[in-house]
Short mmCIF file of C-alpha atoms in Angstrom, two decimals:
data_model
loop_
_atom_site.label_atom_id
_atom_site.label_comp_id
_atom_site.label_asym_id
_atom_site.label_seq_id
_atom_site.Cartn_x
_atom_site.Cartn_y
_atom_site.Cartn_z
CA MET O 1 -30.00 -0.13 -7.79
CA VAL O 2 -32.44 3.04 -10.53
CA ARG O 3 -29.74 4.79 -12.31
CA ARG O 4 -29.31 8.54 -12.38
CA ASP O 5 -29.99 8.94 -15.82
CA ASP O 6 -33.33 6.31 -16.56
CA PRO O 7 -36.46 8.28 -18.28
CA GLU O 8 -38.04 8.56 -14.83
CA VAL O 9 -35.82 10.09 -12.86
CA ILE O 10 -34.31 12.73 -15.02
CA GLY O 11 -38.46 12.98 -15.96
CA ARG O 12 -38.72 13.81 -12.55
CA ARG O 13 -35.18 15.68 -12.20
CA VAL O 14 -37.65 17.93 -14.34
CA GLN O 15 -40.28 18.63 -13.11
CA GLN O 16 -39.26 19.25 -9.74
CA LEU O 17 -36.77 22.25 -11.04
CA ARG O 18 -39.87 23.21 -13.83
CA ARG O 19 -42.12 23.87 -10.70
CA GLU O 20 -39.42 24.70 -8.45
CA ARG O 21 -38.63 27.94 -10.87
CA GLY O 22 -42.63 28.56 -11.34
CA LEU O 23 -42.68 27.55 -14.52
CA THR O 24 -45.70 26.38 -17.23
CA GLN O 25 -44.74 23.14 -19.25
CA ARG O 26 -45.26 25.44 -22.04
CA GLN O 27 -42.77 27.56 -20.78
CA LEU O 28 -40.32 25.19 -20.59
CA ALA O 29 -41.73 24.21 -24.21
CA GLU O 30 -40.90 27.29 -26.26
CA PRO O 31 -39.83 27.47 -28.42
CA ALA O 32 -38.50 24.60 -28.97
CA TYR O 33 -40.67 21.69 -27.72
CA THR O 34 -44.40 21.38 -27.16
CA PRO O 35 -46.17 20.91 -23.87
CA ALA O 36 -47.66 17.47 -24.61
CA TYR O 37 -43.66 16.56 -24.94
CA ILE O 38 -42.32 18.30 -21.64
CA SER O 39 -45.33 16.16 -20.19
CA THR O 40 -44.35 12.98 -21.32
CA LEU O 41 -40.45 13.46 -20.36
CA GLU O 42 -41.90 14.26 -16.47
CA ALA O 43 -43.80 11.36 -16.76
CA GLY O 44 -40.27 9.21 -17.21
CA ARG O 45 -42.28 7.77 -20.78
CA VAL O 46 -39.53 8.95 -22.91
CA ARG O 47 -35.67 9.14 -23.01
CA PRO O 48 -34.81 13.02 -23.92
CA SER O 49 -32.03 13.74 -26.62
CA ASP O 50 -29.23 15.39 -25.88
CA ASP O 51 -30.57 18.83 -27.41
CA ALA O 52 -33.39 18.60 -25.72
CA LEU O 53 -31.31 18.00 -22.58
CA ARG O 54 -30.16 21.10 -23.21
CA HIS O 55 -32.55 23.13 -23.74
CA LEU O 56 -33.98 22.15 -20.52
CA ALA O 57 -31.12 23.06 -18.87
CA ASP O 58 -30.88 26.13 -20.19
CA ARG O 59 -34.36 27.08 -19.64
CA LEU O 60 -34.20 25.93 -16.37
CA GLY O 61 -30.73 27.35 -14.99
CA VAL O 62 -28.41 25.00 -14.72
CA ALA O 63 -26.18 22.42 -16.18
CA TYR O 64 -26.17 19.85 -19.19
CA ASP O 65 -24.77 17.33 -16.54
CA GLU O 66 -26.27 18.41 -13.48
CA LEU O 67 -29.58 17.35 -15.65
CA ALA O 68 -28.58 14.69 -16.80
CA THR O 69 -26.56 12.83 -13.88
CA GLY O 70 -28.46 14.22 -11.11
CA ARG O 71 -24.91 15.63 -10.16
CA PRO O 72 -24.54 19.07 -8.31
CA ALA O 73 -22.34 21.57 -10.03
CA ARG O 74 -18.73 21.76 -8.91
CA LEU O 75 -19.50 18.20 -7.41
CA ALA O 76 -16.55 16.13 -8.73
CA THR O 77 -14.11 19.08 -8.28
CA GLU O 78 -15.56 19.49 -4.32
CA LEU O 79 -15.38 15.87 -4.46
CA ARG O 80 -11.66 15.57 -5.29
CA LEU O 81 -10.71 18.76 -2.86
CA HIS O 82 -12.15 16.28 -0.03
CA LEU O 83 -10.40 13.25 -1.56
CA THR O 84 -6.77 15.33 -1.07
CA GLU O 85 -6.96 16.73 2.43
CA ALA O 86 -8.08 12.22 3.53
CA GLN O 87 -4.68 11.95 1.49
CA ARG O 88 -2.81 14.83 3.69
CA THR O 89 -4.74 13.25 6.75
CA LEU O 90 -3.14 10.06 6.22
CA ALA O 91 -0.41 10.73 5.60
CA THR O 92 0.07 12.85 8.93
CA GLY O 93 0.02 9.56 10.57
CA GLU O 94 -4.08 9.99 11.53
CA SER O 95 -5.00 6.71 9.30
CA GLU O 96 -8.11 6.30 11.49
CA GLU O 97 -9.59 9.85 10.97
CA ALA O 98 -8.73 9.33 7.27
CA ALA O 99 -10.37 5.93 7.23
CA GLU O 100 -13.80 7.99 8.21
CA GLN O 101 -12.92 11.10 5.94
CA TYR O 102 -12.71 8.82 2.93
CA ALA O 103 -15.78 5.92 3.62
CA ASP O 104 -17.98 9.45 3.66
CA LEU O 105 -16.39 10.56 0.45
CA LEU O 106 -16.63 7.20 -1.04
CA ALA O 107 -20.36 6.56 0.06
CA GLU O 108 -20.82 9.98 -1.05
CA ALA O 109 -19.28 8.94 -5.44
CA GLU O 110 -20.81 6.14 -5.13
CA SER O 111 -24.34 7.97 -4.44
CA TYR O 112 -23.41 9.93 -7.82
CA GLY O 113 -21.50 6.95 -9.10
CA LEU O 114 -18.66 8.99 -9.89
CA VAL O 115 -16.20 6.62 -10.91
CA ASP O 116 -12.62 7.69 -10.35
CA GLU O 117 -13.64 8.72 -7.56
CA GLU O 118 -14.82 5.99 -5.70
CA ALA O 119 -11.64 4.10 -7.14
CA THR O 120 -9.44 7.18 -5.10
CA ALA O 121 -11.89 6.59 -1.69
CA LEU O 122 -10.75 2.80 -2.12
CA LEU O 123 -7.28 3.16 -2.79
CA GLY O 124 -7.37 5.33 0.50
CA LEU O 125 -9.16 3.03 2.95
CA GLY O 126 -6.77 0.33 1.75
CA GLU O 127 -3.95 2.20 2.52
CA CYS O 128 -4.69 3.05 5.37
CA GLY O 129 -5.35 -0.38 6.45
CA LEU O 130 -1.50 -0.46 5.31
CA ASP O 131 -0.97 1.45 8.27
CA THR O 132 -3.49 -0.29 11.00
CA GLY O 133 -2.52 -3.47 10.18
CA ASP O 134 -5.47 -4.11 8.70
CA LEU O 135 -4.32 -6.01 5.78
CA THR O 136 -7.63 -8.21 4.43
CA ALA O 137 -9.57 -5.23 4.79
CA ALA O 138 -6.54 -3.07 2.75
CA ARG O 139 -6.38 -5.54 -0.12
CA LEU O 140 -10.91 -5.71 0.06
CA TYR O 141 -10.69 -2.36 -1.21
CA PHE O 142 -7.38 -2.01 -3.18
CA GLU O 143 -9.44 -5.68 -5.38
CA ARG O 144 -12.72 -2.93 -5.28
CA ALA O 145 -10.38 -0.36 -6.91
CA GLU O 146 -9.11 -2.74 -9.26
CA ARG O 147 -12.77 -3.49 -10.56
CA ARG O 148 -13.74 0.07 -10.45
CA LEU O 149 -10.88 0.92 -12.47
CA ALA O 150 -11.43 -2.09 -15.10
CA ASP O 151 -12.13 -0.25 -18.04
CA GLU O 152 -9.23 2.37 -17.74
CA PRO O 153 -5.77 2.08 -19.09
CA LEU O 154 -3.11 0.17 -16.93
CA PRO O 155 -1.06 2.56 -15.91
CA ALA O 156 -4.13 4.15 -14.35
CA ARG O 157 -4.92 0.38 -12.25
CA VAL O 158 -1.20 0.12 -11.19
CA PRO O 159 -1.48 1.46 -7.56
CA ALA O 160 -4.52 -0.44 -7.00
CA LEU O 161 -2.16 -3.29 -8.43
CA ARG O 162 0.87 -2.69 -5.88
CA GLY O 163 -1.52 -1.91 -3.74
CA ARG O 164 -2.88 -5.62 -2.61
CA ALA O 165 0.54 -6.64 -3.75
CA VAL O 166 1.85 -5.41 -0.49
CA ALA O 167 -1.24 -6.39 1.74
CA HIS O 168 0.09 -10.39 -0.14
CA TYR O 169 3.78 -9.20 0.88
CA LEU O 170 3.24 -7.92 4.98
CA THR O 171 0.56 -11.18 4.69
CA GLY O 172 4.36 -12.68 4.39
CA GLU O 173 2.59 -14.60 0.78
CA LEU O 174 6.03 -12.97 -0.93
CA ARG O 175 6.50 -15.03 -4.01
CA TYR O 176 2.75 -13.96 -4.89
CA ALA O 177 3.53 -10.39 -4.33
CA VAL O 178 6.39 -10.47 -6.85
CA TYR O 179 3.89 -12.56 -9.27
CA LEU O 180 2.01 -9.13 -9.61
CA LEU O 181 4.37 -6.21 -9.12
CA GLU O 182 6.13 -8.66 -12.13
CA SER O 183 3.39 -9.83 -14.17
CA THR O 184 1.97 -6.18 -14.02
CA LEU O 185 5.54 -4.69 -15.22
CA ASP O 186 5.89 -7.42 -18.27
CA GLU O 187 2.37 -6.02 -19.36
CA LEU O 188 3.75 -2.70 -19.43
CA ASN O 189 7.06 -2.85 -20.78
CA ARG O 190 6.23 -5.73 -23.31
CA GLY O 191 3.14 -3.29 -24.43
CA GLY O 192 4.89 -0.80 -25.03
CA LEU O 193 2.61 1.74 -21.73
CA HIS O 194 5.86 3.78 -20.58
CA ASP O 195 4.54 5.82 -18.29
CA PRO O 196 7.78 6.21 -15.61
CA ASP O 197 5.80 7.13 -12.15
CA ALA O 198 3.81 3.68 -12.28
CA LEU O 199 6.93 2.20 -13.42
CA LEU O 200 9.13 3.25 -10.55
CA LEU O 201 5.99 2.87 -7.99
CA LEU O 202 6.07 -0.76 -9.65
CA TYR O 203 9.77 -1.27 -9.22
CA ALA O 204 10.33 0.32 -6.37
CA SER O 205 7.22 -2.24 -4.36
CA ALA O 206 9.50 -5.09 -6.09
CA ILE O 207 12.52 -4.51 -3.77
CA GLY O 208 11.52 -5.30 0.17
CA PRO O 209 9.86 -8.78 -1.44
CA TYR O 210 13.05 -9.54 -3.84
CA MET O 211 15.39 -8.92 -0.09
CA ASP O 212 13.57 -11.20 1.45
CA MET O 213 13.72 -13.57 -1.06
CA GLY O 214 17.26 -13.81 -0.40
CA ALA O 215 16.97 -12.19 -4.89
CA HIS O 216 19.80 -9.33 -4.55
CA ALA O 217 20.70 -9.34 -8.50
CA ARG O 218 16.99 -8.72 -8.97
CA ALA O 219 16.11 -6.29 -5.97
CA ALA O 220 19.81 -4.36 -7.79
CA GLN O 221 18.52 -3.96 -10.95
CA ALA O 222 14.90 -2.83 -10.06
CA ALA O 223 17.35 -0.38 -7.70
CA GLU O 224 18.94 0.55 -10.93
CA LEU O 225 15.87 0.63 -13.48
CA ALA O 226 13.99 2.88 -10.83
CA LEU O 227 17.09 5.66 -9.94
CA ALA O 228 16.82 5.47 -14.02
CA LEU O 229 13.13 6.60 -14.12
CA ALA O 230 13.42 9.08 -11.72
CA PRO O 231 14.47 12.15 -13.31
CA GLN O 232 10.99 11.33 -14.87
CA VAL O 233 8.52 11.43 -12.47
CA ALA O 234 7.30 14.78 -10.92
CA ASP O 235 5.79 13.54 -7.55
CA PRO O 236 7.87 14.00 -4.18
CA ALA O 237 6.05 10.90 -2.83
CA LEU O 238 6.95 8.66 -4.95
CA LEU O 239 10.24 10.02 -5.46
CA ALA O 240 10.67 9.96 -1.48
CA ARG O 241 9.61 6.38 -1.17
CA MET O 242 11.40 5.32 -4.64
CA HIS O 243 14.44 5.92 -2.32
CA ARG O 244 13.88 4.53 1.04
CA SER O 245 13.25 1.29 -0.62
CA VAL O 246 16.73 1.50 -3.01
CA ALA O 247 18.24 2.22 0.01
CA ARG O 248 17.79 -1.68 0.83
CA THR O 249 19.48 -2.51 -2.12
CA LEU O 250 22.53 -0.34 -1.08
CA ILE O 251 22.60 -1.75 2.22
CA ALA O 252 22.92 -4.75 1.18
CA GLU O 253 25.90 -4.50 -1.32
CA GLY O 254 27.39 -2.88 1.73
CA ARG O 255 26.85 0.42 0.33
CA VAL O 256 26.13 2.22 4.01
CA ALA O 257 26.83 5.74 3.00
CA GLU O 258 25.23 6.04 0.10
CA ALA O 259 22.04 4.50 1.50
CA ASP O 260 22.08 6.62 4.28
CA ALA O 261 22.58 9.61 1.93
CA SER O 262 20.06 8.20 -0.29
CA LEU O 263 17.31 7.84 2.81
CA ALA O 264 18.35 12.23 4.39
CA LYS O 265 16.87 12.80 0.49
CA ALA O 266 13.58 10.95 1.26
CA ALA O 267 13.54 12.02 4.85
CA GLU O 268 13.37 15.56 3.57
CA LEU O 269 10.93 15.16 0.62
CA TYR O 270 8.61 13.29 3.72
CA ARG O 271 9.10 16.40 5.77
CA GLN O 272 8.56 19.12 3.51
CA LEU O 273 5.44 16.62 2.59
CA GLN O 274 4.50 16.86 6.60
CA PHE O 275 4.30 12.76 5.41
CA ARG O 276 4.39 11.67 8.92
CA THR O 277 4.45 8.27 8.40
CA GLU O 278 7.01 7.89 6.03
CA LEU O 279 9.31 9.65 8.15
CA ALA O 280 9.01 6.73 10.57
CA ASN O 281 9.89 4.72 8.41
CA CYS O 282 12.67 6.61 7.21
CA HIS O 283 14.02 6.47 10.75
CA TRP O 284 13.32 3.28 11.19
CA MET O 285 15.22 2.35 8.12
CA ARG O 286 18.11 4.68 8.97
CA GLY O 287 18.30 2.71 12.14
CA TYR O 288 19.03 -0.47 10.31
CA VAL O 289 21.50 1.28 8.31
CA TYR O 290 23.33 2.03 11.66
CA ALA O 291 23.05 -1.47 12.83
CA GLN O 292 24.02 -3.32 9.88
CA ASP O 293 27.40 -0.50 10.69
CA GLY O 294 27.58 -1.32 13.66
CA GLU O 295 26.83 1.78 15.34
CA LEU O 296 24.52 0.23 17.49
CA GLU O 297 24.09 4.28 19.80
CA ARG O 298 22.60 5.55 16.33
CA ALA O 299 20.29 2.82 15.62
CA GLU O 300 18.95 2.52 18.89
CA VAL O 301 18.30 6.21 18.76
CA GLU O 302 16.74 6.46 15.56
CA LEU O 303 14.49 3.19 16.42
CA ARG O 304 12.97 5.11 19.33
CA GLN O 305 11.75 7.19 17.37
CA ALA O 306 10.53 6.17 14.52
CA LEU O 307 8.55 4.37 17.24
CA ASP O 308 7.60 6.93 19.74
CA MET O 309 6.57 8.65 15.61
CA LEU O 310 4.26 4.79 14.05
CA THR O 311 3.22 4.17 18.21
CA ALA O 312 1.14 7.78 18.69
CA LYS O 313 -0.50 7.66 15.07
CA ARG O 314 -1.48 3.71 15.76
CA ALA O 315 0.12 2.69 12.98
CA ALA O 316 -0.19 -1.11 14.01
CA LEU O 317 1.93 -2.91 12.53
CA TYR O 318 4.64 -0.74 11.35
CA SER O 319 5.31 0.09 15.76
CA SER O 320 5.84 -3.99 15.30
CA GLN O 321 8.06 -4.79 12.45
CA VAL O 322 9.98 -1.45 13.80
CA ALA O 323 9.59 -3.51 17.84
CA VAL O 324 11.79 -6.21 16.50
CA GLU O 325 14.42 -4.46 15.14
CA LEU O 326 14.88 -2.12 18.53
CA ALA O 327 14.74 -6.01 20.65
CA ASP O 328 17.84 -6.52 17.93
CA VAL O 329 19.97 -3.46 18.49
CA LEU O 330 19.29 -3.59 22.32
CA HIS O 331 20.17 -7.38 22.56
CA LYS O 332 23.51 -6.70 20.93
CA ARG O 333 23.68 -3.45 23.43
CA GLY O 334 23.66 -6.06 26.22
CA GLN O 335 20.42 -5.60 26.94
CA SER O 336 18.75 -8.67 26.69
CA ASP O 337 15.63 -9.00 29.43
CA GLU O 338 14.46 -5.05 27.83
CA ALA O 339 14.26 -6.89 24.62
CA ALA O 340 12.66 -9.91 25.56
CA THR O 341 10.16 -7.80 26.18
CA LEU O 342 9.38 -5.96 23.83
CA LEU O 343 9.28 -9.34 21.25
CA HIS O 344 6.77 -10.92 23.91
CA ASN O 345 4.72 -7.80 23.43
CA VAL O 346 5.00 -7.48 19.38
CA LEU O 347 4.49 -11.22 19.01
CA SER O 348 0.99 -10.68 20.42
CA ASP O 349 0.09 -8.32 17.15
CA LEU O 350 1.59 -10.33 15.06
CA SER O 351 1.02 -13.12 13.11
CA SER O 352 1.67 -15.86 10.39
CA GLU O 353 -1.41 -14.04 8.35
CA ARG O 354 -0.08 -10.09 9.71
CA GLY O 355 3.66 -9.63 9.55
CA ALA O 356 5.08 -12.73 8.71
CA LEU O 357 8.54 -11.88 7.77
CA HIS O 358 8.93 -9.82 11.07
CA SER O 359 7.26 -12.59 13.45
CA ALA O 360 9.84 -15.11 12.37
CA ALA O 361 12.73 -12.87 13.51
CA ALA O 362 10.69 -12.13 16.69
CA HIS O 363 10.81 -15.84 17.28
CA ARG O 364 14.57 -16.25 16.67
CA LEU O 365 15.75 -13.33 18.34
CA LEU O 366 13.94 -15.04 21.00
CA GLY O 367 15.87 -18.13 20.28
CA ILE O 368 19.17 -16.37 20.74
CA ILE O 369 17.60 -14.69 24.11
CA ALA O 370 17.15 -18.10 25.28
CA GLU O 371 20.45 -19.72 23.69
CA ASP O 372 22.29 -17.14 26.26
CA ALA O 373 21.11 -18.18 29.33
CA ARG O 374 21.26 -21.67 28.10
CA ASP O 375 17.54 -22.76 28.41
CA THR O 376 17.84 -24.76 24.99
CA ASP O 377 14.29 -26.15 24.95
CA ALA O 378 13.39 -22.78 24.99
CA ALA O 379 15.19 -21.36 21.97
CA GLU O 380 15.01 -25.16 19.87
CA GLU O 381 10.77 -23.81 20.57
CA HIS O 382 11.33 -19.86 19.47
CA TYR O 383 13.56 -21.39 16.40
CA VAL O 384 10.71 -23.97 14.78
CA ARG O 385 8.46 -21.35 15.10
CA ALA O 386 11.10 -18.90 13.11
CA LEU O 387 10.86 -21.62 10.83
CA SER O 388 7.49 -22.12 9.59
CA LEU O 389 6.95 -18.98 9.94
CA LEU O 390 9.53 -17.99 6.84
CA GLU O 391 8.53 -21.42 4.95
CA ARG O 392 5.26 -20.33 4.44
CA ALA O 393 6.44 -16.89 3.50
CA GLY O 394 9.05 -17.97 0.66
CA ALA O 395 12.25 -16.03 2.67
CA ALA O 396 14.99 -17.62 0.95
CA GLY O 397 17.93 -16.61 2.36
CA ASP O 398 16.46 -16.04 6.07
CA LEU O 399 15.46 -20.09 5.82
CA ALA O 400 19.46 -20.95 5.17
CA ASP O 401 20.99 -19.72 8.18
CA LEU O 402 18.43 -20.03 10.71
CA CYS O 403 18.54 -23.47 10.10
CA ARG O 404 22.37 -23.79 10.68
CA MET O 405 21.58 -21.92 14.02
CA LEU O 406 18.85 -24.80 14.57
CA GLY O 407 20.99 -27.70 13.42
CA ASP O 408 23.92 -26.01 15.56
CA LEU O 409 22.17 -25.90 18.83
CA LEU O 410 20.62 -29.98 18.14
CA ARG O 411 24.12 -30.98 17.94
CA ARG O 412 25.32 -28.88 21.08
CA THR O 413 22.61 -31.45 22.78
CA GLY O 414 24.27 -34.55 21.52
CA ARG O 415 21.10 -34.31 18.52
CA VAL O 416 23.36 -35.03 15.61
CA GLU O 417 20.84 -36.74 12.45
CA ALA O 418 18.39 -33.98 14.25
CA ALA O 419 21.48 -31.53 13.33
CA LEU O 420 21.91 -32.67 9.81
CA ASP O 421 17.69 -32.89 8.89
CA ALA O 422 17.95 -29.29 10.10
CA TYR O 423 21.67 -28.75 7.74
CA ARG O 424 19.87 -30.32 5.17
CA THR O 425 17.18 -28.35 4.91
CA GLY O 426 19.08 -25.31 5.35
CA LEU O 427 21.43 -26.54 2.50
CA GLY O 428 17.98 -26.55 0.17
CA HIS O 429 16.73 -23.47 0.48
CA ARG O 430 20.87 -21.58 0.15
CA THR O 431 20.58 -20.45 -3.14
CA ALA O 432 23.31 -18.79 -5.02
CA PRO O 433 23.30 -15.26 -4.36
CA GLY O 434 20.87 -13.19 -6.66
CA THR O 435 18.98 -16.52 -7.49
CA THR O 436 15.52 -17.60 -7.17
CA THR O 437 13.11 -20.38 -7.89
CA LEU O 438 11.51 -17.08 -9.85
CA GLY O 439 10.26 -16.75 -13.55
CA PRO O 440 12.44 -15.11 -15.92
CA ALA O 441 12.88 -11.30 -15.16
CA PRO O 442 9.85 -9.17 -16.73
CA ALA O 443 10.41 -7.52 -19.72
CA GLN O 444 12.63 -3.73 -18.96
CA PRO O 445 11.85 -0.39 -19.99
CA PRO O 446 13.19 1.11 -22.75
CA LEU O 447 15.14 3.14 -21.35
#
């Protein structure tokens, strides 16, 4: 690929502009240069100095940068404006339309060598992939964004690193997601790179994997640090995401009212920003809060609203995850047939590589429904499938509980030895509250 600052390219650019303006080589050269120099430059046999380029730009009536790089004046500013518009499109839940906008902007940024704008477009495409459930494509876009920003300070690379970690998390690779987030946090804090936005983004993103791995103490600490950083952060979208993540730790600690208040703050921020997909996620989490508190009717209302909003915006992966939560509420309300139908539909969209944790939850709930119907063979099959998915993901807390359920089922059907094996497996995954097989916690910021 020919570089835009290659002498031959600059020479052709100078020649084209000179002819468009009806200037001779002598008129362009005077008074500082000779016609022979202009001829040599236009032929691409000499690289013009900065002083020469400034002289030529002044004579040709163009900006220095435009002559040196071929980028039209105000191009970068216009691109950034269009990137903001694409972000708004994504925020309103139109992921496919946003992806088209980002792809066009990426091609334009690449053609002019605008690295920062390329990275922003790649980050946007990665977020679109997370929304639509195309996790492999999302991860690849985030990796490309990291490479584009390789020469930038670590805080500038954090959104790409966080995106890659979330893609791995949603795939079911909890431990690797935590490794990415913790190693980045450690490098930021040990290196004195106290960037509140970057740190808050990482801590908020780590809460979900921590909770699913049973590392409740580490999740609570991440939430505490995120809340301490919040006053230093001005980005309302980032603050809303933090409040939504922190609510998970509050729920685990039984602080339901505080969790609901945190979600209310997040929802209000998303309404102000008109972030429809994130607002749907707030309804989802509030439904979960109500379900945990036994308010099943309110939980169903919130979860159905979240599902309707996400389905309308074709957020396939998130829709499937909400459907599993809704099915659990429906089952508890005595609507097991509707719950089972919903779960079977969901499983066609989920897999071990795409939404592994919710796929396991769907099989677990189908096993419970089958047990209620006295279909022990179907129940065992669903429990075993769920167990395989959870083992692959390393979700320790859920694994221990599922092993107990499988062991109880096997014991009731007279298979005592198999039941004991299941119980032993569960004990192997049962850890003390707040502990995991993770390494040392990352260094903390100087709060």
